[in-house]
């Protein structure tokens, strides 16, 4: 360290940027500074949420071959740090961007980490005038990725600029596009991208198509989806720049005058029209086929659907899904190959691009304990009820308990009224008939809200044109109504309801794919409309699937085609088999073509258990009691009470310790609600982790008033400190450590923030007084 006495900003401006430019990097096209990769995870406290800006990831420099292809990350430190001090950050950001080069510098030189180097030479020191030229890093990058530097399919030929349109891709979207384009450059014609719902798969698909068309690698493109709303939203939004070159295939004839075609697979496979419209195109007509939500398209549908992929087998085929289907009956990976890129729900929440969630699990007595009719019992419609025990798997499938429907509706209404009565809510039901009964029950349960608007609660199902007309209003954040939508299957995919805050599951879900899709309805964030997190209210035990190792893990190829079988996966069988511990539903009575459904009005249903569950810092749902989980977590961090007290006492601001513990998975608001709302985080930690007696904030404030702490200050300063103590008793230590408290009542009654600080002799003296107040609060 040379001791230039320069700040980090000065080091960048005066030494690092000139050194990079001197190596031939163009400031206007190849060098970007302070590149924000993630906005920071959203932290949830009770019903409040805020973005943790301190947790955002921002690279000091990202260096590019072209504006859409990053090559290296450079992290800078001031000259009080060693040259390599920024390397851990640089490596983390390089990993996120998928680049092999990372640099750290303090202005005296560079530490260069090169993943393409031979073993033993991964990290080397460079002087300020030895920074590598862009041509050298590009050449090494190509070799690292196994790409050819020249030729029709070379990475250079495909390195066309993305279409910005005023919107910049997120870091993972750019990485997904680059990995797909590189796969094409390497001659791969079956490509799989796995991206969690809400992370912008359609926008990513658009960027891939744009790049490949700009490079003249593909000309005509077929985009396949299975919902009209997916096609229509795509054309209006992400694919809009294709303009007149784009069309939607409708009717029975195919107009071959376009270049980008969007369609439903049902519309061209003959499933709806009884005519294979896709065969009006020659097998080689399309250069690229993009299959949206390919977990259904490639694995679930009948032979005609599979024939579409086989018919256009000469085209590059890119499958996109949030939920790759991998069973012994069906496989995406066997058809497309391993994913070239994966971005998970867990990573999206950690980065702050997806909304975190909490789970309200409600177990009903008749679901768990079951109900058995007395011998000869008939239902409300006169049918004799089969003598057996009916449990959760039967409810609203075989047995309709009217009081159960009313209880579920009442719990949903209670939650909305206790949080946000206008929170957009989707209720997933077993059947269309169940969705209608639930709609009616909810209309009664929400009371005045429904009386004020006929469309407060609507049923949006495939058979209900009137309800489907309300879908646009439901997903429009500027429309207050409808508030609640009941559905069975229609809204599980393709509904971009960014402001959906509550997902109610009253549907038996044994499919991990279906579960992921349903959860995906709530994962979008809309900060403009105060949507930062969402709640899952689970009546059917579906959230047990959070504990499935495959929920957010890497997909595993388990499809086993027999000898001579087509590599295209066959129809899925058994993915919806019952979960462990629940057998399949009993067969219908002999001779009946349809299962008899029993309706019973007079069986009482009650809540057996209700609990709130949270996701921990590892992305997994906390299934043990919150108190036990917190105790174990805190004892892992602090070996003894003294360890915690040292940490607490040494912190200049106690709020920093609280924020750190919250990031590590301590839910103080939930603990306070369970243990004592009058106690702050300090006492909750001491009590739960180290069995100390609880002391309320009010009691701590009282002790300070009785101490000699106030005696060193004048009358007006003492009045300010007394008001701060009142703030502490009401809200906690964070309130008195934040200088913004001086702008609100009752503090503002003492004058402006500048005048209040002046009562103590200036900012430093005021800060010292607050620190002293904090230390006295937690003394002994």
XYZ file of C-alpha atoms in Angstrom:
780
model
C 0.000 0.000 0.000
C 1.518 3.255 -1.147
C -0.560 5.674 0.854
C -1.814 7.975 -1.880
C -4.430 9.277 0.533
C -7.116 8.861 -2.147
C -10.684 7.724 -1.655
C -12.031 4.709 -3.540
C -13.776 7.046 -6.011
C -10.509 8.911 -6.586
C -8.614 5.630 -7.051
C -11.143 4.622 -9.736
C -11.106 7.970 -11.532
C -7.372 8.688 -11.376
C -5.762 5.264 -11.586
C -7.987 2.262 -12.401
C -10.109 3.682 -15.240
C -7.070 5.184 -17.047
C -5.215 1.857 -16.709
C -8.122 -0.069 -18.248
C -8.511 2.440 -21.068
C -4.786 2.366 -21.768
C -5.126 -1.384 -22.395
C -7.525 -0.674 -25.278
C -10.917 -0.955 -23.590
C -13.451 1.570 -24.938
C -15.122 3.692 -22.278
C -18.286 4.182 -24.352
C -18.910 0.516 -25.280
C -16.882 -1.825 -23.098
C -16.502 -0.248 -19.648
C -19.404 0.178 -17.228
C -18.984 1.401 -13.672
C -21.142 0.829 -10.597
C -23.239 -1.853 -12.275
C -26.153 -2.852 -10.035
C -26.700 -6.599 -10.354
C -29.387 -7.059 -7.708
C -31.603 -4.565 -5.853
C -31.355 -6.322 -2.470
C -33.613 -8.888 -0.859
C -36.974 -7.859 0.548
C -37.229 -8.305 4.312
C -40.652 -8.962 5.826
C -41.514 -7.832 9.352
C -45.050 -8.736 10.321
C -47.222 -7.167 7.630
C -44.530 -4.648 6.704
C -41.839 -5.182 4.117
C -38.825 -3.197 2.996
C -35.991 -3.729 0.588
C -32.609 -4.274 2.194
C -30.602 -1.815 0.134
C -27.457 -2.703 2.051
C -27.731 -6.206 0.604
C -27.770 -5.155 -3.043
C -24.907 -6.330 -5.214
C -23.095 -3.679 -7.241
C -19.918 -4.276 -9.229
C -17.431 -1.420 -9.430
C -16.639 -2.290 -13.055
C -17.960 -4.772 -15.593
C -15.961 -5.093 -18.806
C -17.676 -6.247 -21.996
C -16.669 -7.689 -25.362
C -19.822 -6.057 -26.701
C -22.586 -4.397 -24.691
C -24.422 -7.698 -24.249
C -21.441 -9.979 -23.530
C -19.645 -9.408 -20.203
C -16.084 -10.683 -19.849
C -14.654 -9.486 -16.533
C -15.371 -7.830 -13.181
C -13.057 -5.319 -11.477
C -13.459 -4.426 -7.798
C -11.739 -1.337 -6.385
C -10.634 -0.454 -2.853
C -8.960 2.628 -1.454
C -5.252 2.478 -0.761
C -5.695 1.626 2.918
C -6.523 -1.895 1.686
C -4.218 -4.465 0.082
C -4.457 -5.040 -3.667
C -6.488 -8.257 -3.316
C -9.022 -6.967 -0.776
C -11.765 -6.752 -3.396
C -11.225 -10.225 -4.831
C -13.965 -12.042 -2.834
C -16.549 -9.575 -4.169
C -15.125 -9.712 -7.670
C -15.304 -13.504 -7.709
C -18.888 -13.481 -6.431
C -19.987 -11.039 -9.117
C -18.035 -12.866 -11.823
C -19.855 -16.052 -10.834
C -23.210 -14.319 -11.126
C -22.349 -12.988 -14.571
C -20.854 -16.286 -15.728
C -17.466 -14.799 -16.630
C -14.017 -16.313 -15.938
C -12.054 -13.127 -15.185
C -11.954 -11.111 -11.952
C -9.671 -8.260 -10.911
C -9.037 -6.464 -7.625
C -7.098 -3.209 -7.272
C -6.221 -0.490 -4.776
C -4.615 1.723 -7.382
C -1.104 0.286 -6.980
C -1.652 -2.734 -9.215
C -4.108 -5.520 -10.035
C -4.646 -9.009 -8.673
C -5.898 -11.015 -11.678
C -7.985 -14.197 -11.232
C -8.165 -16.187 -14.474
C -10.279 -19.352 -14.538
C -8.958 -20.141 -18.021
C -5.338 -20.345 -16.828
C -3.491 -23.590 -16.258
C -3.400 -24.941 -12.684
C -1.060 -23.071 -10.394
C -1.389 -19.834 -12.372
C -4.980 -18.919 -11.590
C -4.058 -15.715 -9.734
C -1.252 -13.374 -10.698
C -0.201 -9.856 -9.787
C -0.104 -7.180 -12.488
C 1.277 -3.666 -12.495
C -1.028 -0.807 -13.422
C 0.244 -0.817 -17.010
C -0.147 -4.605 -17.501
C -3.940 -4.786 -17.637
C -4.948 -7.345 -20.355
C -6.213 -6.125 -23.708
C -9.853 -6.917 -24.631
C -8.782 -9.125 -27.553
C -6.807 -11.373 -25.203
C -9.681 -11.885 -22.756
C -12.164 -12.489 -25.597
C -9.908 -15.139 -27.108
C -9.564 -16.871 -23.732
C -13.300 -16.590 -23.120
C -14.109 -18.311 -26.422
C -11.738 -21.161 -25.585
C -13.225 -21.416 -22.086
C -16.758 -21.684 -23.520
C -15.671 -24.011 -26.327
C -16.674 -21.536 -29.038
C -15.161 -20.966 -32.447
C -13.751 -17.476 -33.033
C -14.735 -17.363 -36.721
C -17.276 -18.974 -39.062
C -21.015 -18.797 -39.777
C -21.971 -20.254 -36.398
C -19.215 -18.539 -34.444
C -19.854 -16.590 -31.271
C -18.659 -13.478 -33.107
C -21.355 -13.924 -35.741
C -23.972 -14.276 -32.987
C -22.661 -11.434 -30.827
C -25.265 -8.989 -32.033
C -26.593 -6.300 -29.741
C -29.748 -7.014 -27.814
C -32.835 -4.881 -28.339
C -32.923 -2.455 -25.435
C -36.062 -0.414 -26.158
C -35.295 1.514 -22.995
C -35.321 -1.682 -20.926
C -32.116 -3.338 -19.798
C -32.079 -7.101 -19.168
C -31.358 -8.226 -15.630
C -28.030 -9.952 -15.129
C -29.513 -13.449 -15.163
C -31.627 -12.727 -18.243
C -28.505 -11.638 -20.137
C -26.731 -14.768 -18.956
C -29.641 -16.967 -20.091
C -29.642 -15.295 -23.515
C -25.873 -15.681 -23.878
C -25.941 -19.341 -22.854
C -28.711 -20.096 -25.361
C -26.980 -18.197 -28.158
C -23.664 -19.891 -27.369
C -25.387 -23.266 -27.506
C -26.631 -22.409 -30.994
C -23.121 -21.294 -31.951
C -21.853 -24.697 -30.816
C -24.355 -26.445 -33.092
C -26.776 -27.522 -30.347
C -30.334 -27.704 -31.690
C -32.217 -28.782 -28.540
C -31.864 -26.242 -25.737
C -33.535 -26.049 -22.309
C -33.767 -22.947 -20.097
C -35.125 -23.280 -16.544
C -36.261 -19.986 -15.009
C -38.570 -19.514 -12.023
C -42.009 -18.060 -12.649
C -41.884 -14.274 -12.560
C -38.282 -13.968 -13.769
C -39.140 -12.941 -17.333
C -38.987 -16.064 -19.495
C -40.920 -14.412 -22.326
C -38.659 -11.348 -22.355
C -35.653 -13.662 -22.359
C -37.145 -15.609 -25.288
C -37.621 -12.346 -27.185
C -33.963 -11.375 -26.658
C -32.792 -14.790 -27.886
C -34.948 -14.584 -31.011
C -33.842 -10.999 -31.651
C -30.154 -11.911 -31.356
C -30.414 -14.961 -33.616
C -32.391 -13.042 -36.243
C -29.990 -10.098 -36.162
C -27.141 -12.554 -36.680
C -29.101 -14.055 -39.601
C -28.755 -17.440 -37.938
C -32.548 -17.865 -38.051
C -35.211 -16.222 -40.149
C -38.625 -17.763 -39.476
C -39.648 -18.485 -35.886
C -42.547 -20.414 -34.340
C -43.468 -19.567 -30.740
C -45.766 -22.110 -29.077
C -47.811 -21.735 -25.897
C -50.929 -23.395 -24.510
C -52.985 -20.426 -23.301
C -54.469 -17.636 -25.394
C -53.586 -15.097 -22.726
C -49.922 -16.085 -23.000
C -49.937 -15.462 -26.754
C -51.864 -12.195 -26.555
C -49.772 -10.762 -23.701
C -46.592 -11.748 -25.500
C -47.571 -10.002 -28.743
C -48.656 -6.824 -26.984
C -45.720 -6.635 -24.599
C -42.370 -8.405 -25.007
C -42.639 -9.280 -28.725
C -44.021 -5.905 -29.792
C -40.717 -4.812 -31.460
C -41.203 -7.525 -34.110
C -44.075 -5.395 -35.413
C -45.429 -6.301 -38.883
C -43.095 -9.288 -39.200
C -45.180 -11.048 -36.514
C -48.555 -12.801 -36.693
C -50.776 -15.073 -34.637
C -51.914 -18.212 -36.432
C -55.707 -18.231 -36.458
C -58.369 -20.123 -38.366
C -57.658 -23.028 -40.661
C -55.185 -21.491 -43.077
C -51.564 -20.516 -42.511
C -50.338 -17.273 -44.098
C -46.697 -17.818 -45.007
C -45.889 -14.123 -45.527
C -44.620 -13.531 -41.958
C -41.403 -14.293 -40.120
C -42.416 -14.643 -36.464
C -45.466 -16.833 -35.782
C -47.179 -17.241 -32.432
C -49.849 -19.835 -31.798
C -51.506 -22.233 -29.408
C -50.453 -25.808 -29.941
C -54.159 -26.738 -29.759
C -54.888 -24.394 -32.665
C -52.440 -26.014 -35.082
C -52.383 -29.624 -33.882
C -55.960 -30.451 -34.753
C -56.950 -30.730 -31.140
C -59.474 -27.912 -31.588
C -59.984 -27.714 -35.365
C -59.583 -31.392 -36.258
C -57.093 -30.205 -38.858
C -53.300 -30.361 -38.578
C -52.648 -26.794 -39.667
C -48.956 -27.108 -38.890
C -48.600 -29.444 -41.870
C -49.436 -26.566 -44.211
C -45.881 -25.436 -43.471
C -43.061 -27.498 -44.909
C -40.959 -29.379 -42.302
C -38.063 -26.986 -42.918
C -40.129 -23.780 -42.936
C -39.130 -22.712 -39.423
C -35.523 -22.226 -38.352
C -36.401 -21.876 -34.662
C -39.227 -23.221 -32.502
C -39.606 -21.805 -28.970
C -41.826 -23.836 -26.637
C -43.158 -21.874 -23.664
C -43.924 -23.829 -20.485
C -42.452 -26.912 -22.113
C -43.039 -29.049 -19.022
C -46.570 -29.469 -20.392
C -45.933 -29.189 -24.077
C -43.196 -31.762 -24.449
C -44.283 -34.196 -21.818
C -48.007 -34.050 -21.162
C -49.934 -33.831 -24.377
C -51.074 -36.472 -26.819
C -49.188 -37.905 -29.767
C -50.370 -35.126 -32.115
C -48.682 -32.514 -29.970
C -45.478 -34.492 -29.881
C -45.700 -34.781 -33.644
C -45.386 -30.994 -33.977
C -41.896 -31.105 -32.501
C -40.979 -34.122 -34.572
C -42.407 -32.552 -37.747
C -40.173 -29.470 -37.338
C -37.252 -31.552 -36.131
C -34.755 -29.760 -38.391
C -35.366 -26.471 -36.527
C -33.523 -25.335 -33.432
C -35.922 -26.015 -30.558
C -35.685 -24.058 -27.306
C -37.781 -25.186 -24.360
C -38.514 -22.742 -21.544
C -39.983 -23.746 -18.207
C -40.079 -22.909 -14.531
C -40.678 -26.533 -13.657
C -38.832 -29.170 -15.668
C -40.767 -32.408 -15.556
C -38.645 -35.374 -14.595
C -40.352 -38.664 -13.841
C -39.866 -42.169 -15.120
C -42.733 -41.433 -17.503
C -41.814 -38.001 -18.849
C -38.695 -35.913 -19.227
C -37.716 -32.543 -20.585
C -34.019 -33.227 -20.125
C -34.055 -36.408 -22.180
C -35.503 -34.455 -25.084
C -33.762 -31.080 -24.792
C -30.642 -32.089 -22.913
C -29.502 -30.667 -19.554
C -30.472 -27.013 -19.006
C -27.950 -24.559 -20.414
C -29.104 -22.140 -17.714
C -31.095 -22.359 -14.463
C -32.388 -19.518 -12.287
C -34.318 -20.735 -9.260
C -37.068 -19.338 -7.066
C -34.647 -19.370 -4.143
C -32.067 -17.320 -6.050
C -34.719 -14.903 -7.293
C -35.892 -14.226 -3.729
C -32.318 -13.877 -2.471
C -31.468 -11.410 -5.245
C -34.610 -9.385 -4.580
C -36.230 -9.943 -7.971
C -38.946 -12.241 -6.586
C -41.244 -11.728 -3.641
C -40.632 -13.719 -0.454
C -43.582 -15.529 1.065
C -44.953 -16.812 4.294
C -47.303 -19.725 4.804
C -50.467 -19.777 6.892
C -51.226 -23.465 7.337
C -54.798 -24.215 8.463
C -55.756 -27.799 9.289
C -59.457 -28.615 9.547
C -60.686 -31.374 11.825
C -62.682 -33.242 9.181
C -59.700 -33.144 6.800
C -57.238 -34.636 9.261
C -59.438 -36.754 11.516
C -61.863 -37.729 8.813
C -65.640 -38.192 8.836
C -67.522 -41.462 8.667
C -71.288 -41.437 8.082
C -73.537 -43.488 10.246
C -74.920 -46.607 8.594
C -77.593 -45.803 6.025
C -76.895 -42.048 6.074
C -78.179 -40.210 3.027
C -76.871 -36.913 1.712
C -78.913 -33.775 1.082
C -79.877 -35.062 -2.370
C -81.100 -38.418 -1.148
C -78.081 -40.546 -2.110
C -76.976 -43.161 0.383
C -73.416 -42.319 1.397
C -70.890 -45.111 1.040
C -69.802 -46.333 4.471
C -66.116 -45.434 4.828
C -63.945 -42.712 6.355
C -63.661 -39.533 4.249
C -60.621 -37.311 4.720
C -58.724 -34.440 3.077
C -58.309 -36.184 -0.273
C -62.093 -36.617 -0.510
C -63.131 -33.085 0.395
C -64.740 -31.307 -2.560
C -63.869 -34.266 -4.759
C -66.212 -36.938 -3.409
C -67.706 -35.288 -0.338
C -69.048 -31.732 -0.186
C -69.337 -30.477 3.386
C -71.101 -27.142 3.034
C -69.890 -25.955 6.426
C -66.318 -26.649 5.375
C -66.701 -24.346 2.357
C -68.114 -21.634 4.616
C -65.277 -22.014 7.123
C -62.592 -21.715 4.438
C -64.288 -18.603 3.070
C -64.552 -17.130 6.571
C -60.813 -17.650 7.240
C -59.921 -15.992 3.917
C -62.204 -13.039 4.688
C -60.780 -12.774 8.209
C -57.252 -12.596 6.827
C -58.150 -9.935 4.270
C -60.006 -7.810 6.797
C -57.082 -8.066 9.227
C -54.468 -7.125 6.638
C -55.629 -5.496 3.396
C -59.278 -5.881 2.330
C -58.346 -5.021 -1.265
C -55.411 -7.441 -1.555
C -55.728 -9.344 -4.837
C -56.411 -12.977 -3.974
C -56.581 -16.203 -5.984
C -58.376 -19.196 -4.462
C -57.463 -22.516 -6.101
C -60.314 -25.018 -5.821
C -60.705 -28.685 -6.689
C -63.219 -28.307 -9.507
C -65.168 -25.671 -11.401
C -68.218 -26.530 -9.287
C -66.124 -26.087 -6.125
C -64.889 -22.711 -7.447
C -68.515 -21.569 -7.876
C -69.521 -22.676 -4.374
C -66.428 -20.944 -2.980
C -67.270 -17.754 -4.877
C -70.734 -17.698 -3.344
C -69.393 -18.388 0.157
C -66.790 -15.640 -0.176
C -69.414 -13.110 -1.320
C -71.186 -13.733 1.965
C -67.985 -13.814 4.018
C -66.495 -10.507 2.849
C -69.723 -8.690 3.671
C -69.862 -4.968 2.900
C -66.973 -5.154 0.447
C -69.007 -7.427 -1.844
C -72.176 -5.406 -1.386
C -70.342 -2.377 -2.699
C -69.319 -4.071 -5.949
C -70.861 -7.024 -7.765
C -67.435 -7.975 -9.137
C -65.656 -8.081 -5.781
C -65.499 -11.882 -5.932
C -65.535 -13.593 -9.327
C -65.107 -17.109 -10.658
C -62.539 -17.275 -13.454
C -62.717 -20.740 -14.985
C -62.539 -22.189 -18.471
C -66.310 -22.621 -18.779
C -67.237 -19.127 -17.588
C -66.956 -16.438 -20.327
C -68.283 -13.739 -17.969
C -65.593 -14.522 -15.402
C -62.838 -14.628 -18.018
C -63.873 -11.137 -19.091
C -62.932 -9.989 -15.573
C -59.400 -11.380 -15.859
C -57.929 -8.222 -17.370
C -59.390 -6.143 -14.538
C -58.098 -8.597 -11.947
C -54.509 -8.406 -13.191
C -54.638 -4.628 -13.735
C -53.058 -3.054 -10.630
C -55.026 0.152 -11.183
C -58.352 -1.683 -10.880
C -59.547 -2.321 -7.315
C -62.072 -4.939 -8.429
C -62.239 -7.887 -8.653
C -60.479 -8.474 -5.335
C -60.876 -12.258 -5.152
C -60.831 -14.748 -8.013
C -61.813 -18.372 -7.502
C -60.526 -20.864 -10.032
C -59.623 -24.501 -10.502
C -56.947 -24.801 -13.206
C -57.281 -21.809 -15.535
C -55.220 -19.339 -13.477
C -52.415 -21.697 -12.444
C -50.253 -20.484 -15.343
C -50.057 -17.573 -17.729
C -51.687 -15.012 -15.426
C -49.334 -12.116 -14.795
C -51.029 -10.890 -11.606
C -48.181 -8.787 -10.249
C -50.194 -7.436 -7.325
C -51.536 -10.784 -6.098
C -50.811 -10.810 -2.355
C -52.720 -13.886 -1.200
C -52.821 -17.365 -2.706
C -55.314 -19.734 -1.128
C -54.840 -23.433 -1.789
C -57.978 -25.500 -1.233
C -57.000 -27.953 -3.928
C -55.315 -31.335 -3.603
C -51.904 -30.889 -5.216
C -49.590 -33.849 -5.567
C -47.703 -32.537 -8.568
C -44.573 -30.508 -7.867
C -44.988 -28.915 -11.289
C -48.524 -27.723 -10.510
C -47.461 -26.506 -7.076
C -44.600 -24.426 -8.492
C -46.902 -22.889 -11.076
C -49.493 -21.950 -8.471
C -46.884 -20.427 -6.148
C -45.579 -18.499 -9.145
C -48.798 -16.452 -9.252
C -47.552 -14.548 -6.202
C -43.817 -14.221 -6.774
C -43.884 -11.018 -8.812
C -42.967 -7.738 -7.140
C -44.681 -4.419 -7.823
C -43.219 -1.757 -5.570
C -45.369 0.970 -7.116
C -48.426 -0.785 -5.690
C -46.877 -1.903 -2.399
C -46.549 -5.553 -3.419
C -43.353 -6.759 -1.759
C -44.289 -10.223 -0.465
C -47.188 -12.632 -0.533
C -48.946 -15.102 1.728
C -49.899 -18.689 0.974
C -52.963 -19.863 2.901
C -52.940 -23.659 2.705
C -55.965 -25.763 3.634
C -54.948 -28.967 1.845
C -51.379 -29.564 3.035
C -49.954 -28.648 -0.371
C -47.073 -26.731 1.191
C -45.551 -30.048 2.251
C -44.091 -29.920 -1.270
C -41.749 -27.165 -0.074
C -39.859 -29.932 1.710
C -39.423 -31.930 -1.505
C -35.668 -31.936 -2.305
C -36.544 -31.261 -5.939
C -38.604 -28.145 -5.160
C -35.764 -25.795 -5.890
C -32.971 -28.189 -6.729
C -31.484 -29.232 -10.012
C -33.730 -31.390 -12.198
C -32.687 -35.018 -12.483
C -33.074 -36.981 -15.694
C -35.003 -40.109 -14.744
C -36.927 -40.732 -17.977
C -36.177 -44.250 -19.190
C -37.240 -44.835 -22.811
C -37.415 -48.449 -23.802
C -35.676 -49.965 -26.784
C -37.018 -48.460 -29.986
C -39.081 -45.811 -28.147
C -39.211 -42.265 -29.465
C -36.854 -39.893 -27.643
C -39.797 -37.483 -27.405
C -41.371 -38.200 -23.994
C -44.713 -40.035 -24.002
C -47.891 -39.052 -22.221
C -47.286 -38.540 -18.502
C -48.805 -41.170 -16.236
C -48.799 -40.949 -12.509
C -47.254 -37.551 -11.849
C -50.385 -36.748 -9.898
C -50.157 -39.888 -7.794
C -51.061 -39.370 -4.169
C -48.280 -38.206 -1.840
C -46.706 -40.467 0.762
C -49.242 -41.444 3.390
C -52.265 -40.836 1.163
C -53.480 -43.561 -1.104
C -55.421 -42.943 -4.310
C -59.100 -42.096 -4.201
C -61.313 -45.179 -4.159
C -62.719 -46.362 -7.459
C -66.303 -45.406 -8.361
C -68.940 -47.982 -7.474
C -69.095 -50.795 -10.008
C -71.194 -49.937 -13.033
C -70.990 -46.180 -12.474
C -69.241 -44.220 -15.195
C -68.904 -41.206 -12.925
C -68.048 -40.884 -9.262
C -71.046 -40.057 -7.097
C -70.551 -36.812 -5.154
C -72.225 -36.462 -1.762
C -73.535 -33.118 -0.473
C -73.907 -32.772 3.292
C -75.045 -29.584 5.020
C -75.216 -30.441 8.718
C -71.711 -31.784 9.503
C -69.849 -29.299 11.668
C -66.274 -28.410 10.628
C -63.750 -26.653 12.871
C -60.142 -25.467 12.708
C -57.907 -28.058 14.324
C -54.604 -26.141 14.043
C -53.409 -22.876 12.535
C -49.824 -21.716 12.297
C -47.683 -19.292 10.372
C -44.498 -20.528 8.714
C -41.662 -18.549 7.183
C -38.839 -19.184 4.756
C -35.411 -19.248 6.339
C -32.225 -17.688 4.949
C -31.485 -20.948 3.099
C -34.721 -20.623 1.138
C -36.364 -23.581 2.897
C -39.653 -23.388 4.769
C -39.212 -23.484 8.550
C -41.308 -26.433 9.658
C -40.434 -26.599 13.365
C -41.785 -24.108 15.908
C -40.504 -20.588 15.348
C -39.232 -20.451 18.914
C -37.204 -23.671 18.611
C -35.850 -22.660 15.218
C -34.780 -19.242 16.554
C -33.091 -20.723 19.616
C -31.035 -23.125 17.482
C -30.156 -20.385 15.005
C -29.014 -17.964 17.711
C -27.020 -20.590 19.604
C -25.147 -21.382 16.388
C -24.156 -17.725 16.123
C -23.439 -17.044 19.791
C -21.872 -19.697 22.000
C -22.931 -17.918 25.169
C -24.849 -14.944 26.479
C -21.527 -13.115 26.901
C -20.792 -13.571 23.189
C -24.061 -11.916 22.299
C -23.605 -9.112 24.838
C -20.147 -8.333 23.451
C -21.587 -8.154 19.946
C -24.435 -5.931 21.092
C -22.268 -3.613 23.206
C -19.598 -3.123 20.549
C -22.088 -2.095 17.853
C -22.168 1.644 17.288
C -25.809 1.239 16.274
C -27.912 -1.550 17.757
C -30.175 -1.427 14.722
C -27.272 -2.818 12.662
C -27.153 -5.930 14.870
C -30.927 -6.316 14.582
C -30.798 -5.988 10.792
C -27.990 -8.561 10.582
C -29.927 -11.061 12.694
C -33.039 -10.517 10.552
C -31.005 -11.243 7.421
C -29.882 -14.466 9.052
C -33.462 -15.559 9.656
C -34.556 -14.196 13.047
C -38.186 -13.031 12.733
C -38.447 -10.541 15.575
C -41.992 -9.310 14.872
C -43.366 -12.853 14.755
C -41.467 -13.759 17.928
C -42.769 -10.665 19.702
C -46.321 -11.622 18.750
C -45.739 -15.112 20.134
C -43.724 -14.229 23.261
C -44.344 -10.610 24.199
C -45.197 -7.625 22.050
C -43.752 -5.281 24.682
C -40.196 -6.615 24.407
C -37.554 -5.575 21.923
C -35.104 -7.728 19.919
C -32.407 -7.591 22.630
C -34.658 -9.114 25.270
C -36.181 -11.602 22.848
C -32.696 -12.924 22.027
C -31.666 -13.104 25.680
C -34.902 -14.854 26.647
C -35.264 -17.322 23.781
C -31.607 -18.260 23.313
C -30.255 -17.914 26.858
C -33.324 -18.275 29.137
C -33.049 -14.785 30.605
C -36.153 -13.149 32.107
C -38.074 -10.868 29.798
C -37.802 -7.124 30.357
C -40.230 -4.844 28.532
C -39.190 -1.716 26.678
C -41.298 0.348 29.067
C -39.430 -1.129 32.054
C -36.061 -0.353 30.480
C -37.157 3.231 29.833
C -38.327 3.569 33.450
C -34.937 2.394 34.754
C -33.121 5.009 32.678
C -35.352 7.775 34.044
C -34.422 6.696 37.559
C -30.708 6.644 36.775
C -28.271 9.541 36.942
C -27.900 9.649 33.143
C -30.041 12.784 32.652
C -28.159 14.860 35.203
C -25.342 15.807 32.818
C -27.726 17.600 30.424
C -29.634 20.862 30.569
C -33.378 21.090 30.916
C -34.221 21.241 27.194
C -31.790 18.440 26.296
C -33.305 16.292 29.058
C -36.757 16.901 27.596
C -35.505 15.668 24.212
C -33.971 12.556 25.783
C -37.193 11.891 27.691
C -39.162 12.080 24.437
C -36.678 9.682 22.837
C -37.293 7.268 25.702
C -41.015 7.435 24.973
C -40.235 6.611 21.336
C -38.128 3.654 22.489
C -40.916 2.332 24.726
C -43.389 2.508 21.836
C -41.273 1.362 18.907
C -37.810 0.176 19.902
C -34.139 1.110 19.669
C -34.267 1.593 15.893
C -36.554 4.600 16.338
C -34.178 6.581 18.540
C -31.066 5.751 16.483
C -32.602 7.136 13.290
C -32.153 10.921 13.042
C -35.356 11.078 10.979
C -37.187 10.739 14.291
C -36.356 14.405 14.920
C -38.722 15.420 12.101
C -41.878 13.874 13.595
C -44.028 14.543 16.633
C -43.369 14.942 19.484
C -39.718 15.584 18.616
C -40.548 18.304 16.090
C -42.102 20.326 18.905
C -38.583 21.032 20.172
C -37.615 22.720 16.892
C -36.012 21.722 13.607
C -33.522 18.824 13.559
C -30.683 21.372 13.418
C -32.084 23.232 16.444
C -32.549 20.007 18.418
C -29.004 18.847 17.689
C -27.811 22.317 18.729
C -29.260 21.761 22.206
C -26.541 19.136 22.688
C -23.716 21.230 21.229
C -23.722 19.848 17.681
C -24.126 16.601 15.672
C -21.238 14.735 17.331
C -22.460 15.562 20.830
C -26.021 14.578 19.923
C -24.817 11.262 18.483
C -22.783 10.666 21.659
C -25.859 11.394 23.797
C -27.935 8.861 21.851
C -25.181 6.240 22.172
C -25.031 6.898 25.915
C -28.800 6.568 26.142
C -28.617 3.254 24.304
C -25.859 1.929 26.564
C -27.796 2.936 29.673
C -30.944 1.233 28.377
C -29.131 -2.102 28.135
C -26.801 -1.769 31.111
C -26.758 -4.784 33.461
